[in-house]
Tab-separated table of C-alpha atoms (C1' of nucleotides) in Angstrom:
chain	number	residue	atom	x	y	z
A	1	UNK	CA	-32.986	41.184	-3.386
A	2	UNK	CA	-29.877	42.781	-3.679
A	3	UNK	CA	-31.688	46.465	-1.329
A	4	UNK	CA	-31.752	44.121	1.348
A	5	UNK	CA	-28.800	42.501	0.975
A	6	UNK	CA	-26.487	45.406	0.857
A	7	UNK	CA	-27.694	46.325	4.399
A	8	UNK	CA	-26.504	43.883	6.197
A	9	UNK	CA	-23.360	43.482	4.256
A	10	UNK	CA	-23.072	47.398	5.689
A	11	UNK	CA	-24.523	46.378	8.752
A	12	UNK	CA	-21.356	43.281	9.693
A	13	UNK	CA	-19.136	45.872	7.496
A	14	UNK	CA	-19.739	48.892	10.233
A	15	UNK	CA	-19.694	46.563	13.525
A	16	UNK	CA	-15.847	44.988	12.068
A	17	UNK	CA	-15.046	48.293	12.608
A	18	UNK	CA	-16.168	49.802	15.454
A	19	UNK	CA	-15.615	46.064	17.862
A	20	UNK	CA	-12.436	45.237	15.998
A	21	UNK	CA	-11.358	48.930	16.954
A	22	UNK	CA	-12.572	48.909	20.265
A	23	UNK	CA	-11.167	45.016	21.356
A	24	UNK	CA	-8.921	44.121	18.583
A	25	UNK	CA	-8.808	41.839	15.793
A	26	UNK	CA	-8.104	38.779	17.424
A	27	UNK	CA	-10.225	39.077	20.971
A	28	UNK	CA	-13.174	39.873	18.418
A	29	UNK	CA	-14.942	36.511	17.364
A	30	UNK	CA	-16.761	36.166	14.390
A	31	UNK	CA	-19.241	35.199	16.878
A	32	UNK	CA	-19.834	38.437	18.351
A	33	UNK	CA	-19.719	40.391	14.901
A	34	UNK	CA	-22.926	38.454	15.240
A	35	UNK	CA	-24.761	39.248	17.604
A	36	UNK	CA	-23.797	43.289	18.282
A	37	UNK	CA	-24.850	43.490	14.090
A	38	UNK	CA	-27.784	41.540	15.720
A	39	UNK	CA	-27.101	39.224	12.365
A	40	UNK	CA	-26.359	35.577	12.057
A	41	UNK	CA	-22.812	33.620	11.327
A	42	UNK	CA	-24.806	31.915	7.843
A	43	UNK	CA	-25.843	36.053	7.014
A	44	UNK	CA	-21.851	35.584	8.043
A	45	UNK	CA	-20.752	33.857	6.014
A	46	UNK	CA	-22.570	34.159	3.594
A	47	UNK	CA	-21.411	37.788	2.675
A	48	UNK	CA	-17.473	37.093	3.949
A	49	UNK	CA	-15.553	33.361	3.107
A	50	UNK	CA	-14.088	34.169	5.465
A	51	UNK	CA	-12.488	36.225	9.138
A	52	UNK	CA	-9.509	37.497	6.904
A	53	UNK	CA	-11.568	38.658	4.224
A	54	UNK	CA	-13.933	41.226	6.304
A	55	UNK	CA	-10.344	42.450	7.024
A	56	UNK	CA	-9.008	43.183	3.916
A	57	UNK	CA	-12.470	45.123	2.807
A	58	UNK	CA	-11.486	47.267	6.124
A	59	UNK	CA	-7.983	47.981	4.766
A	60	UNK	CA	-8.195	48.822	1.820
A	61	UNK	CA	-11.763	50.983	2.305
A	62	UNK	CA	-8.554	52.361	5.201
A	63	UNK	CA	-6.512	53.140	2.393
A	64	UNK	CA	-7.779	54.435	-0.268
A	65	UNK	CA	-9.483	56.964	2.846
A	66	UNK	CA	-5.742	57.987	2.858
A	67	UNK	CA	-4.800	57.968	-0.989
A	68	UNK	CA	-7.632	60.838	-0.733
A	69	UNK	CA	-6.746	62.864	1.586
A	70	UNK	CA	-2.979	63.041	0.164
A	71	UNK	CA	-4.248	63.711	-3.429
A	72	UNK	CA	-5.978	66.279	-2.470
A	73	UNK	CA	-3.722	68.406	-1.464
A	74	UNK	CA	-1.781	67.494	-4.237
A	75	UNK	CA	-2.324	70.116	-7.076
A	76	UNK	CA	-3.670	72.823	-5.227
A	77	UNK	CA	-0.214	74.203	-4.198
A	78	UNK	CA	2.084	75.013	-6.524
A	79	UNK	CA	5.687	74.245	-4.542
A	80	UNK	CA	6.739	71.077	-2.972
A	81	UNK	CA	7.795	72.038	0.240
A	82	UNK	CA	4.417	74.226	0.196
A	83	UNK	CA	2.506	71.042	-0.524
A	84	UNK	CA	4.608	68.766	2.117
A	85	UNK	CA	3.703	71.644	5.132
A	86	UNK	CA	-0.061	71.034	3.443
A	87	UNK	CA	-0.348	67.204	3.789
A	88	UNK	CA	1.245	67.431	6.778
A	89	UNK	CA	-1.799	69.689	7.989
A	90	UNK	CA	-3.797	67.066	6.682
A	91	UNK	CA	-1.876	64.522	8.486
A	92	UNK	CA	-4.652	64.770	11.750
A	93	UNK	CA	-8.041	64.246	9.668
A	94	UNK	CA	-5.620	60.727	9.064
A	95	UNK	CA	-5.390	59.938	12.171
A	96	UNK	CA	-8.822	60.902	12.977
A	97	UNK	CA	-9.938	59.065	9.764
A	98	UNK	CA	-8.922	56.387	11.243
A	99	UNK	CA	-10.725	56.308	14.383
A	100	UNK	CA	-9.717	54.508	16.844
A	101	UNK	CA	-9.023	51.919	14.004
A	102	UNK	CA	-5.870	52.246	13.935
A	103	UNK	CA	-4.421	49.097	16.332
A	104	UNK	CA	-5.356	46.695	14.771
A	105	UNK	CA	-4.605	47.319	11.383
A	106	UNK	CA	-1.222	47.032	13.623
A	107	UNK	CA	-2.535	44.562	14.902
A	108	UNK	CA	-4.017	42.886	11.296
A	109	UNK	CA	-0.714	43.353	10.400
A	110	UNK	CA	1.733	42.072	12.586
A	111	UNK	CA	-0.699	39.117	12.996
A	112	UNK	CA	-0.975	38.368	9.456
A	113	UNK	CA	3.085	39.211	8.193
A	114	UNK	CA	3.367	35.308	7.661
A	115	UNK	CA	0.951	34.696	5.557
A	116	UNK	CA	2.161	35.971	2.217
A	117	UNK	CA	-1.698	36.390	0.713
A	118	UNK	CA	-1.838	39.140	3.107
A	119	UNK	CA	1.617	39.876	3.810
A	120	UNK	CA	1.385	41.088	-0.322
A	121	UNK	CA	-2.120	42.923	0.443
A	122	UNK	CA	-0.446	45.516	3.705
A	123	UNK	CA	3.251	46.252	1.907
A	124	UNK	CA	1.884	46.886	-1.322
A	125	UNK	CA	0.572	49.663	-0.238
A	126	UNK	CA	3.515	51.295	1.272
A	127	UNK	CA	5.198	50.840	-1.078
A	128	UNK	CA	3.463	52.885	-3.032
A	129	UNK	CA	3.632	56.014	-0.772
A	130	UNK	CA	7.418	55.799	-1.004
A	131	UNK	CA	7.685	56.094	-4.545
A	132	UNK	CA	4.862	58.466	-4.392
A	133	UNK	CA	7.058	60.968	-2.125
A	134	UNK	CA	10.341	60.015	-3.344
A	135	UNK	CA	8.676	61.185	-6.278
A	136	UNK	CA	7.449	64.499	-4.475
A	137	UNK	CA	11.196	65.257	-3.993
A	138	UNK	CA	12.739	64.329	-7.513
A	139	UNK	CA	10.783	67.691	-8.214
A	140	UNK	CA	10.946	69.761	-5.216
A	141	UNK	CA	14.460	69.293	-6.233
A	142	UNK	CA	13.938	69.435	-10.617
A	143	UNK	CA	12.038	72.839	-9.374
A	144	UNK	CA	15.504	74.339	-7.014
A	145	UNK	CA	13.260	74.527	-3.480
A	146	UNK	CA	14.602	71.888	-2.207
A	147	UNK	CA	18.279	71.083	-2.363
A	148	UNK	CA	19.921	67.911	-4.487
A	149	UNK	CA	19.256	65.533	-1.753
A	150	UNK	CA	19.659	62.070	-1.852
A	151	UNK	CA	15.432	61.688	-3.115
A	152	UNK	CA	15.200	57.920	-1.807
A	153	UNK	CA	16.593	58.430	1.077
A	154	UNK	CA	14.288	62.285	2.385
A	155	UNK	CA	11.419	60.015	0.957
A	156	UNK	CA	12.111	57.711	3.075
A	157	UNK	CA	13.064	60.093	5.912
A	158	UNK	CA	9.434	61.504	5.287
A	159	UNK	CA	7.620	57.711	6.042
A	160	UNK	CA	9.438	56.748	8.659
A	161	UNK	CA	8.381	59.929	10.288
A	162	UNK	CA	4.758	59.038	8.647
A	163	UNK	CA	4.745	55.695	10.288
A	164	UNK	CA	6.638	56.830	13.843
A	165	UNK	CA	4.071	59.470	14.698
A	166	UNK	CA	1.674	57.252	13.731
A	167	UNK	CA	2.384	54.608	15.572
A	168	UNK	CA	2.494	57.383	18.924
A	169	UNK	CA	-0.756	58.340	18.334
A	170	UNK	CA	-1.944	55.440	18.645
A	171	UNK	CA	0.259	54.435	21.629
A	172	UNK	CA	-0.603	58.295	23.366
A	173	UNK	CA	-3.432	59.475	21.354
A	174	UNK	CA	-4.137	62.240	24.020
A	175	UNK	CA	-0.518	63.132	25.028
A	176	UNK	CA	-0.125	65.051	21.750
A	177	UNK	CA	-1.629	67.402	19.926
A	178	UNK	CA	0.096	65.439	17.413
A	179	UNK	CA	-1.407	67.389	13.997
A	180	UNK	CA	0.091	70.323	15.503
A	181	UNK	CA	3.107	67.759	16.545
A	182	UNK	CA	3.450	66.801	12.176
A	183	UNK	CA	2.622	70.171	11.006
A	184	UNK	CA	5.879	71.387	12.927
A	185	UNK	CA	7.941	69.091	12.439
A	186	UNK	CA	7.737	68.451	8.528
A	187	UNK	CA	9.438	72.723	9.064
A	188	UNK	CA	11.771	71.565	11.275
A	189	UNK	CA	12.224	69.013	8.635
A	190	UNK	CA	13.441	71.293	6.279
A	191	UNK	CA	15.037	73.755	8.063
A	192	UNK	CA	16.361	71.368	10.407
A	193	UNK	CA	18.266	70.807	13.164
A	194	UNK	CA	21.806	72.107	13.477
A	195	UNK	CA	23.250	75.063	13.669
A	196	UNK	CA	24.654	77.285	10.425
A	197	UNK	CA	27.436	79.612	10.132
A	198	UNK	CA	26.892	82.331	8.857
B	1	UNK	CA	18.591	21.769	42.311
B	2	UNK	CA	18.783	25.608	42.885
B	3	UNK	CA	21.547	25.213	39.559
B	4	UNK	CA	19.017	22.877	37.914
B	5	UNK	CA	15.957	24.880	38.070
B	6	UNK	CA	18.054	28.084	36.439
B	7	UNK	CA	19.411	25.958	33.061
B	8	UNK	CA	15.522	25.453	33.604
B	9	UNK	CA	14.274	28.561	32.926
B	10	UNK	CA	16.797	29.702	30.763
B	11	UNK	CA	16.275	27.342	28.103
B	12	UNK	CA	12.288	28.900	28.270
B	13	UNK	CA	12.946	31.738	28.088
B	14	UNK	CA	15.591	31.662	25.095
B	15	UNK	CA	12.876	28.749	23.210
B	16	UNK	CA	10.056	31.541	23.941
B	17	UNK	CA	12.006	33.653	22.488
B	18	UNK	CA	12.818	31.973	18.467
B	19	UNK	CA	9.094	30.633	19.212
B	20	UNK	CA	7.641	34.175	19.430
B	21	UNK	CA	9.707	36.120	16.910
B	22	UNK	CA	9.862	32.736	13.856
B	23	UNK	CA	6.069	33.020	14.713
B	24	UNK	CA	4.518	35.472	17.188
B	25	UNK	CA	3.439	35.886	20.400
B	26	UNK	CA	-0.822	34.381	19.849
B	27	UNK	CA	-0.075	31.470	17.227
B	28	UNK	CA	2.994	29.791	19.268
B	29	UNK	CA	1.337	27.925	22.528
B	30	UNK	CA	2.140	27.545	26.127
B	31	UNK	CA	2.434	23.920	24.813
B	32	UNK	CA	4.742	24.105	21.988
B	33	UNK	CA	6.593	25.876	23.684
B	34	UNK	CA	7.526	23.502	26.539
B	35	UNK	CA	7.287	21.038	23.855
B	36	UNK	CA	10.167	21.673	22.373
B	37	UNK	CA	12.125	23.237	25.083
B	38	UNK	CA	11.579	19.107	26.351
B	39	UNK	CA	9.863	20.609	29.176
B	40	UNK	CA	6.407	19.444	30.935
B	41	UNK	CA	3.781	22.520	31.172
B	42	UNK	CA	4.068	22.413	34.420
B	43	UNK	CA	7.330	22.335	34.638
B	44	UNK	CA	6.279	25.255	32.489
B	45	UNK	CA	4.155	27.539	35.734
B	46	UNK	CA	5.982	26.445	38.361
B	47	UNK	CA	8.411	29.015	36.849
B	48	UNK	CA	6.253	31.530	35.438
B	49	UNK	CA	2.158	32.358	36.473
B	50	UNK	CA	1.455	32.874	33.135
B	51	UNK	CA	2.714	33.432	29.105
B	52	UNK	CA	1.749	37.054	29.927
B	53	UNK	CA	4.836	37.141	32.417
B	54	UNK	CA	7.163	34.752	30.329
B	55	UNK	CA	6.904	37.302	28.300
B	56	UNK	CA	7.524	40.718	29.514
B	57	UNK	CA	10.999	39.324	30.975
B	58	UNK	CA	11.565	38.664	27.231
B	59	UNK	CA	10.819	42.722	26.436
B	60	UNK	CA	12.833	43.915	29.293
B	61	UNK	CA	15.546	41.681	28.358
B	62	UNK	CA	15.145	43.931	25.263
B	63	UNK	CA	14.903	47.316	26.399
B	64	UNK	CA	18.155	46.454	28.290
B	65	UNK	CA	19.669	45.914	25.877
B	66	UNK	CA	18.468	49.208	23.858
B	67	UNK	CA	19.537	51.116	26.597
B	68	UNK	CA	23.584	49.674	27.350
B	69	UNK	CA	23.702	50.411	23.592
B	70	UNK	CA	22.732	53.569	24.077
B	71	UNK	CA	24.302	54.618	26.379
B	72	UNK	CA	27.642	53.191	25.536
B	73	UNK	CA	27.527	56.036	22.953
B	74	UNK	CA	26.310	58.875	25.409
B	75	UNK	CA	30.397	59.400	26.625
B	76	UNK	CA	32.069	59.530	24.240
B	77	UNK	CA	30.768	62.839	22.940
B	78	UNK	CA	32.218	65.927	22.142
B	79	UNK	CA	29.656	67.777	20.479
B	80	UNK	CA	25.696	66.252	20.926
B	81	UNK	CA	25.603	66.544	16.433
B	82	UNK	CA	28.176	63.545	16.500
B	83	UNK	CA	26.687	62.734	19.084
B	84	UNK	CA	23.307	61.879	18.017
B	85	UNK	CA	24.817	61.074	14.555
B	86	UNK	CA	26.671	58.150	17.139
B	87	UNK	CA	23.452	57.459	17.846
B	88	UNK	CA	21.810	57.198	14.736
B	89	UNK	CA	25.649	55.079	14.031
B	90	UNK	CA	24.031	51.626	16.913
B	91	UNK	CA	20.806	51.825	15.172
B	92	UNK	CA	21.787	49.112	12.696
B	93	UNK	CA	22.863	46.877	15.986
B	94	UNK	CA	19.366	47.973	18.257
B	95	UNK	CA	17.588	46.078	14.818
B	96	UNK	CA	19.784	43.030	15.013
B	97	UNK	CA	19.749	42.590	18.991
B	98	UNK	CA	16.471	42.313	18.333
B	99	UNK	CA	16.734	39.111	16.334
B	100	UNK	CA	13.290	38.611	14.793
B	101	UNK	CA	11.771	39.389	17.573
B	102	UNK	CA	10.140	42.906	16.727
B	103	UNK	CA	7.361	41.688	15.460
B	104	UNK	CA	6.740	39.513	18.346
B	105	UNK	CA	7.136	43.070	20.650
B	106	UNK	CA	5.186	44.647	18.408
B	107	UNK	CA	1.799	41.667	18.279
B	108	UNK	CA	1.807	41.702	22.092
B	109	UNK	CA	1.904	45.321	22.407
B	110	UNK	CA	-0.902	46.048	20.418
B	111	UNK	CA	-2.964	42.773	21.775
B	112	UNK	CA	-2.240	44.703	25.385
B	113	UNK	CA	-2.644	47.609	24.962
B	114	UNK	CA	-6.148	47.319	27.123
B	115	UNK	CA	-4.615	46.509	29.883
B	116	UNK	CA	-3.494	49.381	32.068
B	117	UNK	CA	-0.611	46.736	33.659
B	118	UNK	CA	1.030	45.760	30.461
B	119	UNK	CA	0.136	49.153	29.277
B	120	UNK	CA	2.171	51.243	31.528
B	121	UNK	CA	5.221	48.897	31.544
B	122	UNK	CA	5.078	49.569	27.358
B	123	UNK	CA	4.605	53.177	27.554
B	124	UNK	CA	7.030	53.943	30.667
B	125	UNK	CA	10.467	53.176	28.761
B	126	UNK	CA	8.586	54.757	25.689
B	127	UNK	CA	8.545	58.006	27.574
B	128	UNK	CA	11.700	57.794	28.983
B	129	UNK	CA	13.123	57.729	25.273
B	130	UNK	CA	11.061	61.161	24.708
B	131	UNK	CA	13.167	62.422	27.830
B	132	UNK	CA	15.835	61.631	26.789
B	133	UNK	CA	15.999	63.292	23.980
B	134	UNK	CA	14.667	65.890	24.625
B	135	UNK	CA	17.226	66.734	27.049
B	136	UNK	CA	20.326	66.101	25.190
B	137	UNK	CA	18.783	68.754	22.084
B	138	UNK	CA	18.425	71.079	24.910
B	139	UNK	CA	22.613	70.616	25.966
B	140	UNK	CA	22.693	70.869	21.911
B	141	UNK	CA	21.070	74.464	21.724
B	142	UNK	CA	22.976	75.355	25.270
B	143	UNK	CA	25.705	75.154	23.997
B	144	UNK	CA	25.097	76.427	20.604
B	145	UNK	CA	25.194	73.442	18.206
B	146	UNK	CA	21.732	73.120	17.662
B	147	UNK	CA	19.645	76.545	16.358
B	148	UNK	CA	16.742	77.846	19.053
B	149	UNK	CA	13.997	74.814	18.512
B	150	UNK	CA	11.856	73.544	20.315
B	151	UNK	CA	12.737	70.751	22.662
B	152	UNK	CA	9.858	69.106	22.897
B	153	UNK	CA	8.910	68.735	19.441
B	154	UNK	CA	13.263	68.049	17.801
B	155	UNK	CA	12.367	65.195	20.647
B	156	UNK	CA	9.843	63.770	19.563
B	157	UNK	CA	10.971	63.870	15.526
B	158	UNK	CA	13.443	61.612	17.064
B	159	UNK	CA	11.721	59.321	18.410
B	160	UNK	CA	9.985	59.217	15.829
B	161	UNK	CA	12.236	58.692	13.682
B	162	UNK	CA	13.158	55.946	15.361
B	163	UNK	CA	10.322	54.363	15.299
B	164	UNK	CA	9.240	54.617	11.968
B	165	UNK	CA	12.337	53.389	10.562
B	166	UNK	CA	11.788	49.986	13.202
B	167	UNK	CA	8.997	49.153	12.013
B	168	UNK	CA	10.381	49.294	8.630
B	169	UNK	CA	12.835	47.451	9.390
B	170	UNK	CA	10.467	45.489	10.702
B	171	UNK	CA	8.387	45.303	7.438
B	172	UNK	CA	11.029	44.536	4.676
B	173	UNK	CA	14.339	43.765	6.024
B	174	UNK	CA	16.339	43.303	3.307
B	175	UNK	CA	14.731	46.358	1.157
B	176	UNK	CA	16.918	48.822	2.142
B	177	UNK	CA	19.716	49.122	4.794
B	178	UNK	CA	18.333	50.076	7.712
B	179	UNK	CA	22.020	51.168	9.164
B	180	UNK	CA	23.088	52.654	5.805
B	181	UNK	CA	20.063	55.104	6.090
B	182	UNK	CA	18.829	55.769	9.521
B	183	UNK	CA	22.645	57.286	9.361
B	184	UNK	CA	22.096	59.674	6.420
B	185	UNK	CA	18.445	60.806	7.949
B	186	UNK	CA	20.555	61.870	11.100
B	187	UNK	CA	22.488	63.823	8.855
B	188	UNK	CA	19.692	64.921	7.334
B	189	UNK	CA	17.888	65.526	9.569
B	190	UNK	CA	19.947	68.431	10.980
B	191	UNK	CA	20.789	70.317	7.661
B	192	UNK	CA	17.368	70.467	6.570
B	193	UNK	CA	16.098	69.846	3.096
B	194	UNK	CA	15.086	73.122	1.747
B	195	UNK	CA	17.535	75.063	-0.094
B	196	UNK	CA	18.395	78.561	1.704
B	197	UNK	CA	19.130	81.163	0.225
B	198	UNK	CA	22.700	82.835	0.860
C	1	DC	C1'	-40.851	28.313	-7.632
C	2	DA	C1'	-36.152	29.052	-7.333
C	3	DA	C1'	-31.982	30.914	-6.264
C	4	DA	C1'	-30.969	34.729	-2.750
C	5	DA	C1'	-30.684	35.204	1.959
C	6	DC	C1'	-30.514	34.139	6.670
C	7	DA	C1'	-31.148	31.625	11.066
C	8	DT	C1'	-29.021	27.497	13.671
C	9	DA	C1'	-27.622	23.661	15.388
C	10	DC	C1'	-22.129	21.727	15.647
C	11	DC	C1'	-18.183	20.163	15.160
C	12	DG	C1'	-13.422	19.509	15.724
C	13	DA	C1'	-9.436	22.173	16.197
C	14	DC	C1'	-7.485	23.883	20.763
C	15	DT	C1'	-5.979	27.281	24.355
C	16	DG	C1'	-4.386	29.067	29.148
C	17	DG	C1'	-4.638	27.444	33.140
C	18	DT	C1'	-5.070	23.740	37.637
C	19	DC	C1'	-3.945	19.773	39.796
C	20	DG	C1'	-2.732	15.031	42.138
C	21	DG	C1'	0.821	12.848	41.463
C	22	DT	C1'	5.699	11.936	41.355
C	23	DT	C1'	11.139	12.983	41.042
C	24	DT	C1'	15.400	14.032	42.372
C	25	DG	C1'	18.426	16.007	44.987
C	26	DA	C1'	19.939	19.245	49.523
C	27	DT	C1'	19.410	18.401	54.357
C	28	DT	C1'	18.824	16.285	59.159
C	29	DC	C1'	18.985	12.676	62.472
C	30	DT	C1'	21.199	8.182	64.321
D	1	DA	C1'	28.144	6.556	56.757
D	2	DG	C1'	23.169	5.771	55.707
D	3	DA	C1'	18.650	6.192	56.473
D	4	DA	C1'	14.715	9.383	57.125
D	5	DT	C1'	12.978	13.111	55.578
D	6	DC	C1'	10.835	17.965	53.032
D	7	DA	C1'	10.596	20.910	49.652
D	8	DA	C1'	11.256	22.042	45.574
D	9	DA	C1'	11.582	20.917	41.110
D	10	DC	C1'	8.868	18.936	36.985
D	11	DC	C1'	4.909	15.506	34.579
D	12	DG	C1'	1.176	15.027	31.777
D	13	DA	C1'	-3.511	13.849	32.512
D	14	DC	C1'	-7.667	17.058	32.354
D	15	DC	C1'	-10.117	21.005	32.532
D	16	DA	C1'	-13.921	24.703	30.564
D	17	DG	C1'	-14.557	27.176	27.137
D	18	DT	C1'	-13.490	29.435	23.059
D	19	DC	C1'	-12.340	29.787	17.387
D	20	DG	C1'	-13.066	30.457	13.062
D	21	DG	C1'	-15.608	27.286	9.874
D	22	DT	C1'	-19.649	24.197	7.359
D	23	DA	C1'	-23.516	21.077	7.298
D	24	DT	C1'	-28.482	22.190	7.463
D	25	DG	C1'	-32.762	23.509	7.429
D	26	DT	C1'	-35.675	27.728	7.066
D	27	DT	C1'	-37.651	32.201	5.061
D	28	DT	C1'	-38.182	35.665	1.429
D	29	DT	C1'	-37.326	38.017	-2.496
D	30	DG	C1'	-37.540	38.080	-7.292
DNA sequence: CAAAACATACCGACTGGTCGGTTTGATTCT
DNA sequence: AGAATCAAACCGACCAGTCGGTATGTTTTG
C-alpha cells in the first residue's frame, strides 16, 4: 500500500518538475500533470492539497540540493579565498541541478510575492545565504586572507553576483559558459579591477 | 477627437501600470484595467491589439528611462572608474524609476520566455547593456585606469551585479539601502577583496 | 471489512478576446 | 448657418474555453 502510494507521489513530483520546467508554472495545469503522469485528478489531490504545495516541495528539494553542494566545498579548503573560488566552481553544478527549472522558480516567486506564507518560504533561504557568506568573509578577514572590508557589504555583493548570473543563465544559457564566468568573476572580485600604483 | 483618444490611451497605460505593479501581470485582467480606468473593453481593444502589446509599451517606456538615466552620467566623466562609480550612484534612481513595477517585468518575462517575439524584445536591451559596459571597460584599460582584465568578463560581472541587486531590491526593498550598497559595491569591485602582499 | 488509493464527473469563477451597435465630433454639402 | 455625412472612438453583452478544486463513486490493499 505505502509502496504504491509513494511511487505515485514520486511520479507526480517528477512529472510536475518536468512540465513546469518545460512550460512554466502557470502554463502547466493540474490536469496536464495528471495526464502526463498517467493518473487522475483524484490521485493528485489525494497527495497534495493544492498546486502551490506541490510546487513548494519542488522548491525545497532544490534548495536542499544547493545547500549540500555548497557545504561540500566548504570543509576541505583551509583558506577562505580558495573556498570561495571553489564555491564559484560549483556554481555550474547548481545551474544544471535546476535542470531548466530556474525560470519556474522565478515565475512562481514573482507570482506569489504577495502571499505572505509563500513569501516566507522563499525569502528565508535567501537570507540564509546572505548570512552564510557574511560569516565566511569575517573568517577570511580574521585569518588575514581578506582585506578589512565591510563583511555585510561584501556578502551582499557575492549574493548579488550569484543571483545576477543565475538570472542571466536562465535568460541565455547558451550565450556564455557561465560556469567559467563564475570562476573567473570570483578571481576578479578578489583582485579588483582598478590598477594599483606600485 | 484625437484629443480624447490620446487621453484615453494614456489613461489605459497609467492604470495598467499601477495595477500590474500592484497585483502582477497575470493577476490583473483586462476587465479590471477597464473598470479601474472607467472605460469599456471595447475601448481597450480599440487602442491595443492584445494585453501583451500593452505591456510591451510599458516595458519600452521603462527601458527608455533607464537609457536616459545611464547616458546622463556618461558624459561628464573625467575618468572611467569615476564614471562607473557615478553610474552606480544613479542605480537608486533606476530602482525607483520602476516604482514597484520591477516584479511585473520579471513575471512577464518569465512567462513569455518561450514566445520568440517577446523573447527578442526582452533580450535585445540586455545585450545592449552588456556591450555598453564592455566598451566602457576597454576605454578604461586604454586610458590606463583599469587593469588589463578581460573586458567581456568584467562587463558580465557588472551586469550581473546590477541584475542581482535589482532582484534583491525587488525581493526586499526595505532590507537594505540599495542605492548605497550599489555605490560601495562598485568601490569594492574596483579595489578587490583580497589582501595584497606589499 | 475498513481504510487508503485512485477514478470520474462536475462546478463555479474567470479569462482574453470578439462583435454588432451607439455615441461623438469634425468635415462637407446645401 | 445648419443639416447631412462618415469614420473614429467607445460600449458592453457575449463567446468558447480553461482553470483549480470538490464530491462522489470504485478499486486496491492490509
